[in-house]
Tab-separated table of C-alpha atoms and ligand atoms in Angstrom:
chain	number	residue	atom	x	y	z
A	229	MET	CA	0.000	0.000	0.000
A	230	ARG	CA	1.182	3.536	-0.717
A	231	PHE	CA	1.639	4.984	2.738
A	232	ILE	CA	4.076	7.628	3.935
A	233	GLY	CA	6.866	5.915	5.847
A	234	ASN	CA	5.879	2.390	4.777
A	235	LYS	CA	8.804	0.143	5.771
A	236	GLU	CA	8.004	-2.743	3.422
A	237	ASN	CA	11.336	-2.304	1.622
A	238	LEU	CA	13.373	-1.915	4.792
A	239	VAL	CA	12.205	-4.831	6.947
A	240	GLU	CA	14.927	-7.209	5.718
A	241	TRP	CA	17.562	-4.650	6.637
A	242	ILE	CA	16.022	-4.074	10.083
A	243	TYR	CA	15.943	-7.828	10.666
A	244	SER	CA	19.580	-8.229	9.594
A	245	GLU	CA	20.588	-5.505	12.076
A	246	ILE	CA	18.783	-7.390	14.831
A	247	GLN	CA	20.969	-10.400	13.981
A	248	ASN	CA	24.149	-8.292	13.689
A	249	ASN	CA	23.512	-6.768	17.103
A	250	ASP	CA	22.785	-10.165	18.629
A	251	ILE	CA	19.354	-9.119	19.859
A	252	LYS	CA	17.471	-12.050	21.318
A	253	GLY	CA	13.847	-12.486	22.303
A	254	LYS	CA	10.650	-12.781	20.306
A	255	ARG	CA	8.191	-10.396	21.984
A	256	PHE	CA	7.949	-7.522	19.517
A	257	PHE	CA	5.959	-4.291	19.812
A	258	ASP	CA	5.187	-2.576	16.481
A	259	PHE	CA	4.450	0.735	18.189
A	260	PHE	CA	3.532	2.754	15.053
A	261	ALA	CA	1.934	0.027	12.965
A	262	GLY	CA	0.613	1.973	9.897
A	263	THR	CA	0.257	-0.583	7.077
A	264	SER	CA	1.227	-3.348	9.564
A	265	ASN	CA	4.041	-4.400	7.214
A	266	VAL	CA	6.672	-4.509	9.953
A	267	GLY	CA	4.504	-6.634	12.230
A	268	ARG	CA	3.650	-8.912	9.312
A	269	TYR	CA	7.293	-9.508	8.465
A	270	PHE	CA	8.282	-10.231	12.060
A	271	LYS	CA	5.271	-12.527	12.451
A	272	THR	CA	6.622	-14.622	9.565
A	273	LYS	CA	9.958	-14.750	11.434
A	274	GLY	CA	8.319	-16.345	14.476
A	275	TYR	CA	7.914	-13.272	16.689
A	276	GLU	CA	4.917	-12.623	18.974
A	277	ILE	CA	3.525	-9.286	17.901
A	278	VAL	CA	1.760	-6.511	19.749
A	279	SER	CA	0.786	-3.702	17.388
A	280	SER	CA	-1.174	-0.479	17.537
A	281	ASP	CA	-1.977	2.682	15.640
A	282	LEU	CA	-4.186	5.743	16.120
A	283	LEU	CA	-5.797	5.061	12.734
A	284	TYR	CA	-8.731	2.673	12.568
A	285	PHE	CA	-7.960	1.480	9.048
A	286	SER	CA	-4.510	0.455	10.271
A	287	TYR	CA	-6.254	-1.538	13.018
A	288	VAL	CA	-8.327	-3.318	10.360
A	289	LEU	CA	-5.117	-4.340	8.577
A	290	GLN	CA	-3.493	-5.396	11.854
A	291	LYS	CA	-6.500	-7.536	12.798
A	292	ALA	CA	-6.442	-9.316	9.430
A	293	TYR	CA	-2.697	-9.789	8.987
A	294	ILE	CA	-1.274	-9.848	12.514
A	295	GLU	CA	-3.882	-11.086	14.967
A	296	ASN	CA	-5.642	-13.497	12.635
A	297	ASN	CA	-3.745	-16.772	12.167
A	298	LYS	CA	-6.066	-18.716	9.867
A	299	GLN	CA	-7.301	-18.811	6.301
A	300	PRO	CA	-11.012	-17.958	6.610
A	301	LYS	CA	-13.499	-20.704	5.724
A	302	PHE	CA	-16.712	-18.607	5.717
A	303	GLU	CA	-18.626	-21.733	6.754
A	304	THR	CA	-21.884	-19.994	7.684
A	305	LEU	CA	-21.790	-17.443	4.886
A	306	LEU	CA	-21.113	-19.905	2.077
A	307	LYS	CA	-24.168	-21.923	3.105
A	308	ASN	CA	-26.258	-18.795	2.689
A	309	ILE	CA	-25.043	-17.193	-0.543
A	310	LYS	CA	-24.786	-18.489	-4.097
A	311	VAL	CA	-21.314	-18.291	-5.635
A	312	GLN	CA	-19.999	-19.756	-8.828
A	313	SER	CA	-16.277	-19.584	-9.160
A	314	LYS	CA	-14.547	-18.585	-12.364
A	315	THR	CA	-11.307	-20.151	-11.183
A	316	LEU	CA	-10.601	-23.813	-10.602
A	317	PHE	CA	-8.736	-23.711	-7.290
A	318	ALA	CA	-10.499	-20.777	-5.708
A	319	SER	CA	-10.149	-20.469	-1.925
A	320	GLU	CA	-13.171	-19.604	0.213
A	321	LEU	CA	-11.846	-16.033	0.410
A	322	ASP	CA	-11.599	-15.854	-3.401
A	323	LEU	CA	-15.221	-17.027	-3.635
A	324	VAL	CA	-16.449	-14.330	-1.279
A	325	PHE	CA	-14.428	-11.647	-3.101
A	326	GLU	CA	-15.941	-12.833	-6.396
A	327	TYR	CA	-19.414	-12.503	-4.903
A	328	LEU	CA	-18.669	-8.993	-3.626
A	329	ASN	CA	-17.118	-7.934	-6.928
A	330	ILE	CA	-20.326	-8.461	-8.860
A	331	LEU	CA	-22.674	-6.684	-6.447
A	332	LYS	CA	-24.812	-3.954	-7.953
A	333	GLY	CA	-23.592	-0.477	-6.947
A	334	ILE	CA	-25.352	1.558	-4.233
A	335	GLU	CA	-25.511	5.349	-3.950
A	336	GLY	CA	-24.212	5.419	-0.360
A	337	PHE	CA	-21.936	7.713	1.656
A	338	ILE	CA	-18.881	7.356	-0.581
A	339	TYR	CA	-20.831	7.943	-3.792
A	340	GLN	CA	-22.733	10.865	-2.281
A	341	ASN	CA	-19.654	12.650	-0.939
A	342	TYR	CA	-16.596	11.689	-2.970
A	343	THR	CA	-17.693	11.341	-6.610
A	344	PRO	CA	-18.498	14.198	-9.022
A	345	GLU	CA	-22.005	12.839	-9.646
A	346	GLY	CA	-22.769	12.725	-5.920
A	347	THR	CA	-21.346	16.198	-5.215
A	348	LYS	CA	-22.429	18.111	-8.297
A	349	GLU	CA	-24.024	20.885	-6.218
A	350	LEU	CA	-20.591	21.813	-4.776
A	351	GLU	CA	-18.610	24.620	-6.381
A	352	GLN	CA	-15.781	22.128	-6.822
A	353	PRO	CA	-17.339	18.660	-7.141
A	354	ARG	CA	-15.150	16.031	-5.492
A	355	MET	CA	-13.285	13.710	-7.822
A	356	TYR	CA	-11.854	11.002	-5.549
A	357	PHE	CA	-13.661	8.189	-7.388
A	358	ILE	CA	-15.633	7.865	-10.600
A	359	GLY	CA	-19.345	7.441	-9.837
A	360	GLU	CA	-19.466	3.722	-10.668
A	361	ASN	CA	-16.556	2.938	-8.355
A	362	GLY	CA	-18.003	5.043	-5.544
A	363	LYS	CA	-21.191	2.976	-5.782
A	364	LYS	CA	-19.221	-0.284	-5.863
A	365	ILE	CA	-17.276	0.644	-2.721
A	366	ASP	CA	-20.551	1.489	-0.957
A	367	ALA	CA	-22.170	-1.770	-2.018
A	368	ILE	CA	-19.226	-3.895	-0.843
A	369	ARG	CA	-18.830	-1.983	2.416
A	370	GLN	CA	-22.544	-2.241	3.249
A	371	GLN	CA	-22.671	-5.932	2.383
A	372	ILE	CA	-19.762	-6.714	4.721
A	373	GLU	CA	-21.505	-4.824	7.539
A	374	ASN	CA	-24.826	-6.562	6.896
A	375	TRP	CA	-23.199	-9.992	6.992
A	376	LYS	CA	-21.648	-9.128	10.337
A	377	GLU	CA	-24.956	-7.877	11.738
A	378	GLU	CA	-26.707	-11.048	10.548
A	379	SER	CA	-23.939	-13.159	12.199
A	380	LEU	CA	-23.094	-14.758	8.853
A	381	ILE	CA	-19.390	-14.002	9.319
A	382	THR	CA	-17.054	-14.196	12.314
A	383	ASP	CA	-15.120	-11.199	13.635
A	384	ASN	CA	-11.968	-12.476	11.934
A	385	GLU	CA	-13.771	-12.879	8.624
A	386	TYR	CA	-15.194	-9.371	8.978
A	387	PHE	CA	-11.757	-7.795	9.399
A	388	ILE	CA	-10.288	-9.870	6.561
A	389	LEU	CA	-12.982	-8.671	4.149
A	390	LEU	CA	-12.526	-5.074	5.307
A	391	ALA	CA	-8.762	-5.391	4.864
A	392	GLY	CA	-9.347	-6.553	1.286
A	393	LEU	CA	-11.456	-3.464	0.666
A	394	ILE	CA	-8.947	-1.083	2.309
A	395	GLU	CA	-6.068	-2.565	0.295
A	396	SER	CA	-8.021	-2.215	-2.959
A	397	VAL	CA	-9.372	1.340	-2.618
A	398	PRO	CA	-5.988	3.085	-3.240
A	399	PHE	CA	-5.732	1.368	-6.653
A	400	TYR	CA	-8.795	3.343	-7.807
A	401	SER	CA	-8.284	6.630	-5.940
A	402	ASN	CA	-7.796	9.778	-7.980
A	403	ILE	CA	-5.025	11.212	-5.808
A	404	LEU	CA	-1.320	11.925	-5.900
A	405	GLY	CA	-0.537	9.649	-2.965
A	406	VAL	CA	-2.511	11.027	-0.028
A	407	TYR	CA	-6.193	11.887	0.421
A	408	ALA	CA	-5.730	15.503	1.529
A	409	ALA	CA	-6.601	16.496	-2.065
A	410	PHE	CA	-7.992	14.883	-5.212
A	411	LYS	CA	-6.697	15.364	-8.744
A	412	LYS	CA	-8.581	17.779	-10.985
A	413	ASP	CA	-8.324	15.471	-13.984
A	414	TRP	CA	-8.788	11.704	-14.037
A	415	ASP	CA	-5.785	9.538	-13.401
A	416	PRO	CA	-6.096	6.396	-15.603
A	417	ARG	CA	-5.954	4.214	-12.459
A	418	ALA	CA	-9.167	5.814	-11.154
A	419	THR	CA	-11.226	5.122	-14.273
A	420	LYS	CA	-10.747	1.341	-14.209
A	421	GLN	CA	-13.634	-0.734	-12.904
A	422	PHE	CA	-13.286	-1.332	-9.165
A	423	GLU	CA	-12.609	-4.810	-7.955
A	424	LEU	CA	-11.257	-6.340	-4.766
A	425	LYS	CA	-7.655	-7.510	-5.136
A	426	PRO	CA	-6.542	-10.796	-3.563
A	427	ILE	CA	-4.709	-10.469	-0.258
A	428	ASN	CA	-2.142	-12.744	1.386
A	429	LEU	CA	-2.797	-13.675	4.994
A	430	ILE	CA	-0.201	-15.109	7.364
A	431	THR	CA	-1.108	-18.296	9.188
A	432	GLY	CA	0.509	-19.334	12.459
A	433	ASP	CA	-0.065	-20.494	16.004
A	434	LYS	CA	1.318	-17.719	18.208
A	435	LYS	CA	-0.954	-15.231	19.933
A	436	HIS	CA	-0.705	-11.676	18.631
A	437	ASN	CA	-2.500	-8.568	19.897
A	438	SER	CA	-3.586	-5.586	17.803
A	439	HIS	CA	-4.897	-2.267	19.080
A	440	ASN	CA	-6.388	1.001	17.877
A	441	GLN	CA	-5.095	3.435	20.474
A	442	ASN	CA	-2.245	5.649	21.514
A	443	SER	CA	0.612	3.191	21.888
A	444	MET	CA	1.933	5.056	24.926
A	445	GLU	CA	-0.988	3.508	26.844
A	446	LEU	CA	0.216	-0.012	26.055
A	447	LEU	CA	3.726	0.303	27.461
A	448	ASP	CA	2.666	-0.999	30.880
A	449	LYS	CA	0.290	-3.655	29.581
A	450	TYR	CA	2.826	-6.091	28.087
A	451	GLU	CA	6.472	-7.095	28.410
A	452	PHE	CA	8.605	-6.718	25.313
A	453	ASP	CA	11.978	-7.911	24.139
A	454	ILE	CA	11.945	-5.360	21.336
A	455	ILE	CA	9.993	-2.142	20.952
A	456	TYR	CA	10.150	-0.990	17.345
A	457	LEU	CA	9.507	2.732	16.900
A	458	ASP	CA	8.708	4.212	13.498
A	459	PRO	CA	7.258	7.638	14.340
A	460	PRO	CA	6.124	10.288	11.853
A	461	TYR	CA	9.180	12.237	10.627
A	462	ASN	CA	7.572	15.638	10.215
A	463	GLN	CA	4.671	17.891	11.264
A	464	ARG	CA	2.198	16.347	8.838
A	465	GLN	CA	-0.440	14.439	10.771
A	466	TYR	CA	-1.421	11.082	9.273
A	467	ALA	CA	-5.189	11.185	9.935
A	468	PRO	CA	-6.080	14.021	7.495
A	469	ASN	CA	-3.871	12.520	4.814
A	470	TYR	CA	-5.719	9.201	4.934
A	471	HIS	CA	-9.208	10.452	5.936
A	472	LEU	CA	-11.004	8.557	3.197
A	473	LEU	CA	-9.514	5.179	4.092
A	474	GLU	CA	-10.574	5.896	7.645
A	475	THR	CA	-14.142	6.589	6.509
A	476	VAL	CA	-14.315	3.484	4.314
A	477	ALA	CA	-13.064	1.430	7.278
A	478	LYS	CA	-15.399	2.973	9.865
A	479	TYR	CA	-18.313	3.744	7.527
A	480	ASP	CA	-19.820	5.857	10.263
A	481	ASN	CA	-21.399	8.683	8.198
A	482	PRO	CA	-19.116	11.338	9.709
A	483	GLN	CA	-19.608	15.093	9.541
A	484	ILE	CA	-17.235	16.186	6.808
A	485	LYS	CA	-16.053	19.571	5.617
A	486	GLY	CA	-13.916	21.499	3.158
A	487	ILE	CA	-13.000	20.906	-0.454
A	488	SER	CA	-11.669	17.444	0.303
A	489	GLY	CA	-14.577	16.397	2.584
A	490	MET	CA	-12.351	15.814	5.595
A	491	ARG	CA	-13.589	14.127	8.771
A	492	ASP	CA	-12.661	15.415	12.210
A	493	TYR	CA	-9.367	14.044	13.531
A	494	LYS	CA	-8.832	15.906	16.811
A	495	LYS	CA	-8.533	12.638	18.738
A	496	GLN	CA	-6.026	11.178	16.293
A	497	LYS	CA	-3.336	13.845	16.490
A	498	SER	CA	0.122	12.527	17.263
A	499	ASN	CA	2.604	14.229	19.598
A	500	PHE	CA	5.363	12.825	17.419
A	501	CYS	CA	4.525	15.434	14.754
A	502	ASN	CA	6.002	18.154	16.968
A	503	ALA	CA	9.771	18.162	17.632
A	504	ASP	CA	9.640	19.136	21.326
A	505	LYS	CA	6.702	16.917	22.226
A	506	ALA	CA	8.234	14.021	20.274
A	507	LEU	CA	11.394	14.133	22.387
A	508	ILE	CA	9.322	14.169	25.579
A	509	GLU	CA	7.314	11.158	24.376
A	510	LEU	CA	10.498	9.348	23.391
A	511	GLU	CA	11.898	9.882	26.870
A	512	LYS	CA	8.720	8.437	28.412
A	513	ILE	CA	9.063	5.337	26.252
A	514	LEU	CA	12.720	4.971	27.228
A	515	GLN	CA	11.764	5.243	30.913
A	516	SER	CA	9.250	2.419	30.723
A	517	LYS	CA	10.249	-0.758	32.529
A	518	ASN	CA	8.982	-3.464	30.232
A	519	TYR	CA	11.538	-3.753	27.433
A	520	ASN	CA	15.057	-4.959	26.712
A	521	HIS	CA	15.764	-3.266	23.384
A	522	ILE	CA	14.440	-0.282	21.501
A	523	LEU	CA	14.844	0.088	17.759
A	524	LEU	CA	14.039	3.554	16.447
A	525	SER	CA	13.678	4.103	12.700
A	526	TYR	CA	14.272	7.671	11.700
A	527	ASN	CA	15.952	9.552	8.891
A	528	ASN	CA	18.273	12.476	8.461
A	529	GLU	CA	15.349	14.768	7.531
A	530	GLY	CA	13.286	14.115	10.690
A	531	ILE	CA	12.094	16.869	13.062
A	532	MET	CA	13.920	15.448	16.116
A	533	PRO	CA	17.600	16.444	15.762
A	534	GLN	CA	20.045	13.550	15.657
A	535	GLU	CA	22.276	14.897	18.454
A	536	LYS	CA	19.274	15.225	20.785
A	537	ILE	CA	18.119	11.681	20.059
A	538	ILE	CA	21.597	10.309	20.706
A	539	LYS	CA	22.057	12.286	23.925
A	540	LEU	CA	18.699	11.134	25.248
A	541	MET	CA	18.980	7.476	24.301
A	542	LYS	CA	22.526	7.111	25.672
A	543	ASN	CA	21.173	7.778	29.162
A	544	PHE	CA	19.308	4.496	29.035
A	545	GLY	CA	21.854	1.996	27.733
A	546	ASN	CA	24.251	1.087	24.936
A	547	LEU	CA	23.415	2.780	21.674
A	548	ASN	CA	24.387	1.787	18.167
A	549	LEU	CA	23.375	3.946	15.169
A	550	VAL	CA	23.328	2.281	11.758
A	551	GLU	CA	22.486	3.963	8.473
A	552	TYR	CA	21.247	2.858	5.096
A	553	ASP	CA	21.181	4.925	1.903
A	554	TYR	CA	17.674	4.612	0.628
A	555	LEU	CA	16.592	5.820	-2.800
A	556	ARG	CA	13.289	7.583	-2.520
A	557	PHE	CA	11.149	8.989	-5.292
A	558	LYS	CA	9.787	12.329	-4.254
A	559	SER	CA	7.083	14.321	-6.049
A	560	ASN	CA	7.710	18.032	-6.211
A	561	ASN	CA	5.099	20.423	-4.819
A	562	ASN	CA	2.668	20.245	-7.693
A	563	GLY	CA	3.158	16.513	-7.938
A	564	GLN	CA	4.513	16.543	-11.485
A	565	ALA	CA	8.138	15.542	-11.882
A	566	LYS	CA	9.569	12.857	-9.688
A	567	ASN	CA	13.001	13.530	-8.223
A	568	LYS	CA	15.227	10.709	-7.182
A	569	LYS	CA	16.679	11.398	-3.815
A	570	PHE	CA	18.900	9.490	-1.430
A	571	ILE	CA	17.637	9.599	2.135
A	572	LYS	CA	19.700	8.250	4.978
A	573	GLU	CA	17.470	5.806	6.802
A	574	GLN	CA	18.676	5.434	10.335
A	575	LEU	CA	18.189	2.761	12.916
A	576	TYR	CA	19.010	3.627	16.528
A	577	ILE	CA	19.531	0.375	18.415
A	578	LEU	CA	19.382	0.632	22.175
A	579	THR	CA	20.126	-2.176	24.590
A	580	LYS	CA	18.953	-1.273	28.074
A	581	LYS	CA	21.507	-0.991	30.871
B	663	LIG	C1	5.863	6.359	9.856
B	663	LIG	S1	4.235	5.727	10.048
B	663	LIG	C2	4.530	4.011	10.375
B	663	LIG	C3	4.699	3.219	9.132
B	663	LIG	C4	4.765	1.704	9.380
B	663	LIG	N1	5.976	1.311	10.033
B	663	LIG	C5	4.617	0.967	8.062
B	663	LIG	O1	5.548	0.236	7.650
B	663	LIG	O2	3.558	1.117	7.435
B	663	LIG	C6	3.723	6.349	11.598
B	663	LIG	C7	2.386	5.805	12.108
B	663	LIG	O3	2.288	6.104	13.495
B	663	LIG	C8	0.939	6.386	13.831
B	663	LIG	N2	0.997	7.097	15.124
B	663	LIG	C9	1.486	8.330	15.387
B	663	LIG	N3	1.482	8.571	16.713
B	663	LIG	C10	0.989	7.458	17.323
B	663	LIG	C11	0.761	7.077	18.675
B	663	LIG	N4	1.038	7.898	19.695
B	663	LIG	N5	0.250	5.853	18.926
B	663	LIG	C12	-0.041	5.003	17.907
B	663	LIG	N6	0.167	5.306	16.614
B	663	LIG	C13	0.676	6.512	16.315
B	663	LIG	C14	0.433	7.140	12.628
B	663	LIG	O4	-0.973	7.076	12.568
B	663	LIG	C15	1.123	6.403	11.479
B	663	LIG	O5	0.321	5.362	11.000
């Protein structure tokens, strides 16, 4: 998924540094879960994961990929709906996705607020989705909710279906990467017919715990071998940039406002988007009793200055700072040309005294 700070391409490196630094123990806290990619990777490596994020759509992904350990069978649902598979070896999840993909569209909240047809009375009609896709998203989202209310699916199955929807929506969104604004002409990706994309779940037998709350509140609730920190690097809050994924996930008919139809996000503001507050929060994490190692991902453009991070962390144990030149593609301000840019990804590795 396109998500600012997504560590999908860096997890192997992080894991190799854990080996290089001889860090033992399998209880892993993915403190800033986002896409859940870090937790997913460490789950496949046999770790027991605790994960959390302020965003609800992140929680949906965590529930499906981290906490859930099984391929869903949809036993009750498949007895109640008619599905004919196009593919020979379709899994139960494929069958349910196929059923959802051919639902007739509904003019629901997404259509009414985020497509040009649904918002034509606005001075600037919103162009996040073409009308047909807005209706499709509404139909799928409502069907998943109805199945849950009718007890035709389990909680796990509910979150897996929602995760499929959340993963698919960005492929049809008419944006430059985040949802703070929509494009004023149609990106070819947005005009394709919406369909749910297959997702890959991770099976296993360890217990994992996912949360949708400020991770600071979880520090005293578990014991960790490793706390992995991947905070926001700058002042930009995440919630407004991903407001539409949040609304698809919650589907709670929120009050929205402004050109982009933003939902309120007062309760989802992160202290890590402010340099001074971020350092105070970091100190609180370092002071907590229940960990052996802290791994902090940051980069040389972050709002917390490197010398302050080093000074602070050194008070709590042995610190090793490793760096990795990472090629990032960056859009310029109007989103046109893409500049290649090397960013120094940093990993601060602390072993407690
Ligand atoms: C840099 S992103 C993490 C990216 C993630 N590692 C990945 O690979 O997708 C930072 C995340 O931290 C979340 N966040 C910020 N402050 C938080 C807090 N106090 N508690 C929980 N989550 C927080 C944001 O919502 C955002 O999803």
